[in-house]
Amino acid sequence: ADLLVGHSMGVQVGLEFALLYPEKVASMILFNGTYGHALQTGLQPLVKLPYVGGIICNVILWLLERGHESILETLRKCLEPVIGAAFAVISYLFGSKELRRVWGKDYMLKVWNGYLGGICSNSKSMKAFLQGFQVLDAHSTGHLLYQLGHPTLLIAGIWDIFTPAYNMSVMRRQMGNARLVVDVFSSHFTVLEHPELAMAETTRFLCQELQSFKRLGTFDFKKVV
């Protein structure tokens, strides 16, 4: 039996794969992601606001059409000191004690730089990144989630500004055998911000919950215990 794991953009990719090749997937663990139309809820962590998604889409379209990708790199450089201070506070308040010991007190800033730093290093890579977001926003599996009966663990961070937790609440309601864990001490990187919770829930899912499901068909699973 094959386990499908996805994070962030990988959640949409994973859901699409499970719909196209359901027989190849026995269970799923999905972290910090959404089912589709990613830009429509971006920068709105607690509640979806009117017009914000449209504004984000139009700004990205303007940047790509008029060749202003370098503006984001300039903005990143200007905000670098602010971001550094913010992530130092986040690491202190919400970061993992064990990861701070292994990787240093500024490990969350290192994660951020690794996640976005290289992407913003030149206009070519930024353009490709923005085009990827456009594809994610055009894509959705929302109308097909009800088909996915695969046992699924969903883990979301309540402070996630990229893919807010309420997107996974929709997934939980429509996917018959999904369980949602919302972490109040993490954002988009729950595995790195609160690995103790992420690993405990993953272990519980793999070692206990999966044993209670029996596969009946391509999409169908039944809880037997």
CSV table of C-alpha atoms in Angstrom, one decimal:
chain,number,residue,atom,x,y,z
A,1,ALA,CA,0.0,0.0,0.0
A,2,ASP,CA,1.4,3.4,-1.0
A,3,LEU,CA,1.3,6.5,1.2
A,4,LEU,CA,1.1,9.9,-0.5
A,5,VAL,CA,2.6,12.9,1.4
A,6,GLY,CA,2.3,16.5,0.3
A,7,HIS,CA,3.2,19.9,1.6
A,8,SER,CA,2.1,23.4,0.4
A,9,MET,CA,1.9,23.2,-3.4
A,10,GLY,CA,2.3,19.5,-3.1
A,11,VAL,CA,-1.1,19.2,-1.6
A,12,GLN,CA,-2.8,20.2,-4.8
A,13,VAL,CA,-0.5,18.0,-6.8
A,14,GLY,CA,-1.2,15.1,-4.4
A,15,LEU,CA,-5.0,15.5,-4.6
A,16,GLU,CA,-4.9,15.6,-8.4
A,17,PHE,CA,-2.7,12.5,-8.4
A,18,ALA,CA,-5.1,10.6,-6.1
A,19,LEU,CA,-8.0,11.5,-8.3
A,20,LEU,CA,-6.2,10.4,-11.5
A,21,TYR,CA,-4.7,7.3,-10.1
A,22,PRO,CA,-6.7,6.4,-7.0
A,23,GLU,CA,-5.7,2.7,-7.1
A,24,LYS,CA,-2.0,3.7,-6.5
A,25,VAL,CA,-2.9,5.6,-3.3
A,26,ALA,CA,-3.8,3.8,-0.1
A,27,SER,CA,-3.6,6.8,2.3
A,28,MET,CA,-2.5,10.4,2.4
A,29,ILE,CA,-0.8,12.8,4.8
A,30,LEU,CA,-1.2,16.4,3.7
A,31,PHE,CA,0.5,19.4,5.4
A,32,ASN,CA,-0.3,23.1,5.1
A,33,GLY,CA,-2.0,23.2,1.7
A,34,THR,CA,-5.3,23.8,-0.1
A,35,TYR,CA,-7.5,22.0,-2.6
A,36,GLY,CA,-7.3,24.7,-5.2
A,37,HIS,CA,-7.5,28.4,-6.2
A,38,ALA,CA,-4.6,29.1,-4.0
A,39,LEU,CA,-4.4,32.8,-4.5
A,40,GLN,CA,-8.0,33.4,-3.6
A,41,THR,CA,-7.3,32.8,0.1
A,42,GLY,CA,-3.6,34.0,0.2
A,43,LEU,CA,-2.6,36.5,2.9
A,44,GLN,CA,-5.9,35.9,4.7
A,45,PRO,CA,-5.0,33.5,7.5
A,46,LEU,CA,-8.1,33.6,9.7
A,47,VAL,CA,-11.0,34.6,7.4
A,48,LYS,CA,-11.4,35.0,3.7
A,49,LEU,CA,-11.9,38.7,2.8
A,50,PRO,CA,-13.6,40.1,-0.3
A,51,TYR,CA,-11.5,41.4,-3.2
A,52,VAL,CA,-8.1,40.3,-1.7
A,53,GLY,CA,-7.7,37.3,-4.0
A,54,GLY,CA,-8.6,39.3,-7.1
A,55,ILE,CA,-6.1,42.0,-6.1
A,56,ILE,CA,-3.3,39.4,-5.6
A,57,CYS,CA,-4.0,37.9,-9.0
A,58,ASN,CA,-4.1,41.3,-10.8
A,59,VAL,CA,-0.8,42.4,-9.2
A,60,ILE,CA,0.9,39.2,-10.3
A,61,LEU,CA,-0.5,39.5,-13.8
A,62,TRP,CA,0.7,43.1,-13.9
A,63,LEU,CA,4.2,42.1,-12.8
A,64,LEU,CA,4.4,39.4,-15.4
A,65,GLU,CA,2.9,41.3,-18.3
A,66,ARG,CA,5.0,44.5,-17.8
A,67,GLY,CA,8.2,43.0,-16.8
A,68,HIS,CA,8.3,44.3,-13.3
A,69,GLU,CA,9.5,41.1,-11.6
A,70,SER,CA,12.6,42.9,-10.2
A,71,ILE,CA,10.3,45.0,-7.9
A,72,LEU,CA,9.7,42.0,-5.7
A,73,GLU,CA,13.4,41.4,-5.4
A,74,THR,CA,13.9,45.0,-4.4
A,75,LEU,CA,11.1,44.8,-1.9
A,76,ARG,CA,12.6,41.6,-0.5
A,77,LYS,CA,16.0,43.3,0.1
A,78,CYS,CA,14.3,46.3,1.8
A,79,LEU,CA,12.3,44.1,4.1
A,80,GLU,CA,15.1,41.7,4.9
A,81,PRO,CA,16.0,43.3,8.3
A,82,VAL,CA,12.3,43.4,9.3
A,83,ILE,CA,11.8,39.7,8.3
A,84,GLY,CA,14.9,38.8,10.2
A,85,ALA,CA,13.7,40.4,13.4
A,86,ALA,CA,10.2,38.9,12.9
A,87,PHE,CA,11.5,35.4,12.5
A,88,ALA,CA,13.8,35.7,15.4
A,89,VAL,CA,10.7,36.4,17.5
A,90,ILE,CA,8.7,33.6,15.9
A,91,SER,CA,11.5,31.1,16.5
A,92,TYR,CA,11.7,32.2,20.2
A,93,LEU,CA,7.9,32.0,20.8
A,94,PHE,CA,6.8,29.1,18.6
A,95,GLY,CA,10.0,27.4,17.4
A,96,SER,CA,11.0,23.9,18.3
A,97,LYS,CA,13.4,23.7,21.2
A,98,GLU,CA,15.1,20.7,19.7
A,99,LEU,CA,15.5,22.3,16.3
A,100,ARG,CA,16.8,25.5,17.9
A,101,ARG,CA,19.5,23.4,19.6
A,102,VAL,CA,20.4,21.6,16.4
A,103,TRP,CA,20.1,24.3,13.8
A,104,GLY,CA,20.5,27.5,15.9
A,105,LYS,CA,18.2,30.1,17.3
A,106,ASP,CA,17.6,31.6,13.8
A,107,TYR,CA,16.7,28.3,12.2
A,108,MET,CA,13.3,29.6,11.1
A,109,LEU,CA,14.9,32.6,9.3
A,110,LYS,CA,17.2,30.0,7.5
A,111,VAL,CA,14.1,28.1,6.5
A,112,TRP,CA,12.5,31.3,5.1
A,113,ASN,CA,15.6,32.3,3.2
A,114,GLY,CA,15.8,28.8,1.8
A,115,TYR,CA,12.1,28.9,0.8
A,116,LEU,CA,12.0,32.4,-0.7
A,117,GLY,CA,15.5,33.7,-0.9
A,118,GLY,CA,16.6,31.8,-4.0
A,119,ILE,CA,13.3,32.4,-5.7
A,120,CYS,CA,13.7,36.1,-5.4
A,121,SER,CA,17.4,36.2,-6.4
A,122,ASN,CA,16.7,37.0,-10.0
A,123,SER,CA,13.9,38.0,-12.3
A,124,LYS,CA,13.9,34.7,-14.2
A,125,SER,CA,13.3,32.5,-11.2
A,126,MET,CA,10.7,35.0,-9.8
A,127,LYS,CA,8.8,35.0,-13.0
A,128,ALA,CA,8.7,31.1,-13.0
A,129,PHE,CA,7.5,31.2,-9.4
A,130,LEU,CA,4.7,33.7,-10.1
A,131,GLN,CA,3.6,31.7,-13.1
A,132,GLY,CA,3.4,28.6,-10.9
A,133,PHE,CA,1.1,30.5,-8.5
A,134,GLN,CA,-1.1,31.4,-11.5
A,135,VAL,CA,-1.4,27.7,-12.3
A,136,LEU,CA,-2.2,26.8,-8.7
A,137,ASP,CA,-4.9,29.5,-8.7
A,138,ALA,CA,-6.4,28.2,-11.9
A,139,HIS,CA,-6.5,24.6,-10.6
A,140,SER,CA,-9.0,23.1,-8.2
A,141,THR,CA,-10.1,19.7,-7.0
A,142,GLY,CA,-12.8,21.2,-4.8
A,143,HIS,CA,-15.6,19.8,-6.9
A,144,LEU,CA,-14.2,16.3,-6.7
A,145,LEU,CA,-13.1,16.0,-3.1
A,146,TYR,CA,-16.1,13.9,-2.2
A,147,GLN,CA,-14.8,11.1,-4.3
A,148,LEU,CA,-11.7,10.7,-2.2
A,149,GLY,CA,-12.5,8.1,0.5
A,150,HIS,CA,-8.8,7.4,1.2
A,151,PRO,CA,-7.8,7.6,4.9
A,152,THR,CA,-6.2,11.0,5.1
A,153,LEU,CA,-4.4,13.0,7.8
A,154,LEU,CA,-4.6,16.8,7.3
A,155,ILE,CA,-2.3,19.1,9.3
A,156,ALA,CA,-2.7,22.9,9.2
A,157,GLY,CA,-1.2,25.9,11.0
A,158,ILE,CA,-3.7,28.4,12.3
A,159,TRP,CA,-1.3,31.3,11.4
A,160,ASP,CA,-0.7,30.1,7.8
A,161,ILE,CA,-0.9,33.1,5.5
A,162,PHE,CA,-0.1,31.2,2.3
A,163,THR,CA,-2.7,28.4,2.5
A,164,PRO,CA,-5.0,29.2,5.5
A,165,ALA,CA,-6.2,26.4,7.7
A,166,TYR,CA,-9.9,26.9,6.8
A,167,ASN,CA,-9.1,25.4,3.3
A,168,MET,CA,-8.3,22.2,5.0
A,169,SER,CA,-11.5,22.4,7.0
A,170,VAL,CA,-13.3,22.3,3.6
A,171,MET,CA,-11.3,19.2,2.7
A,172,ARG,CA,-12.1,17.5,5.9
A,173,ARG,CA,-15.8,18.0,5.5
A,174,GLN,CA,-15.9,16.6,1.9
A,175,MET,CA,-13.4,13.8,2.2
A,176,GLY,CA,-15.2,11.0,4.0
A,177,ASN,CA,-12.2,9.5,5.9
A,178,ALA,CA,-10.1,12.6,6.6
A,179,ARG,CA,-9.0,13.8,10.0
A,180,LEU,CA,-7.9,17.4,10.5
A,181,VAL,CA,-5.4,18.7,13.1
A,182,VAL,CA,-5.1,22.5,13.4
A,183,ASP,CA,-2.0,23.6,15.2
A,184,VAL,CA,-2.3,26.9,17.1
A,185,PHE,CA,1.5,27.3,17.3
A,186,SER,CA,2.5,27.2,13.7
A,187,SER,CA,2.0,28.8,10.3
A,188,HIS,CA,3.0,27.3,6.9
A,189,PHE,CA,5.8,25.1,8.2
A,190,THR,CA,4.2,23.0,10.9
A,191,VAL,CA,6.7,20.2,10.5
A,192,LEU,CA,9.6,22.7,11.3
A,193,GLU,CA,7.7,24.9,13.7
A,194,HIS,CA,6.1,22.2,15.8
A,195,PRO,CA,7.7,18.9,14.7
A,196,GLU,CA,6.7,17.3,18.0
A,197,LEU,CA,3.0,17.6,17.1
A,198,ALA,CA,3.5,16.8,13.5
A,199,MET,CA,5.4,13.6,14.2
A,200,ALA,CA,3.1,12.5,17.0
A,201,GLU,CA,0.0,12.8,14.8
A,202,THR,CA,1.8,11.1,11.9
A,203,THR,CA,2.8,8.2,14.1
A,204,ARG,CA,-0.7,7.9,15.4
A,205,PHE,CA,-2.2,7.9,11.9
A,206,LEU,CA,0.3,5.4,10.5
A,207,CYS,CA,0.5,3.0,13.4
A,208,GLN,CA,-3.1,3.1,14.8
A,209,GLU,CA,-5.7,4.7,12.6
A,210,LEU,CA,-4.8,3.0,9.3
A,211,GLN,CA,-5.2,-0.4,10.8
A,212,SER,CA,-8.9,0.2,11.1
A,213,PHE,CA,-9.6,0.8,7.4
A,214,LYS,CA,-10.4,-1.8,4.8
A,215,ARG,CA,-10.3,-1.0,1.1
A,216,LEU,CA,-13.5,-1.9,-0.7
A,217,GLY,CA,-12.9,-0.3,-4.1
A,218,THR,CA,-10.9,2.2,-6.1
A,219,PHE,CA,-12.1,5.2,-4.0
A,220,ASP,CA,-14.0,3.4,-1.3
A,221,PHE,CA,-12.7,2.6,2.2
A,222,LYS,CA,-14.6,1.4,5.2
A,223,LYS,CA,-13.7,1.8,8.9
A,224,VAL,CA,-14.0,-1.7,10.4
A,225,VAL,CA,-12.8,-1.2,13.9
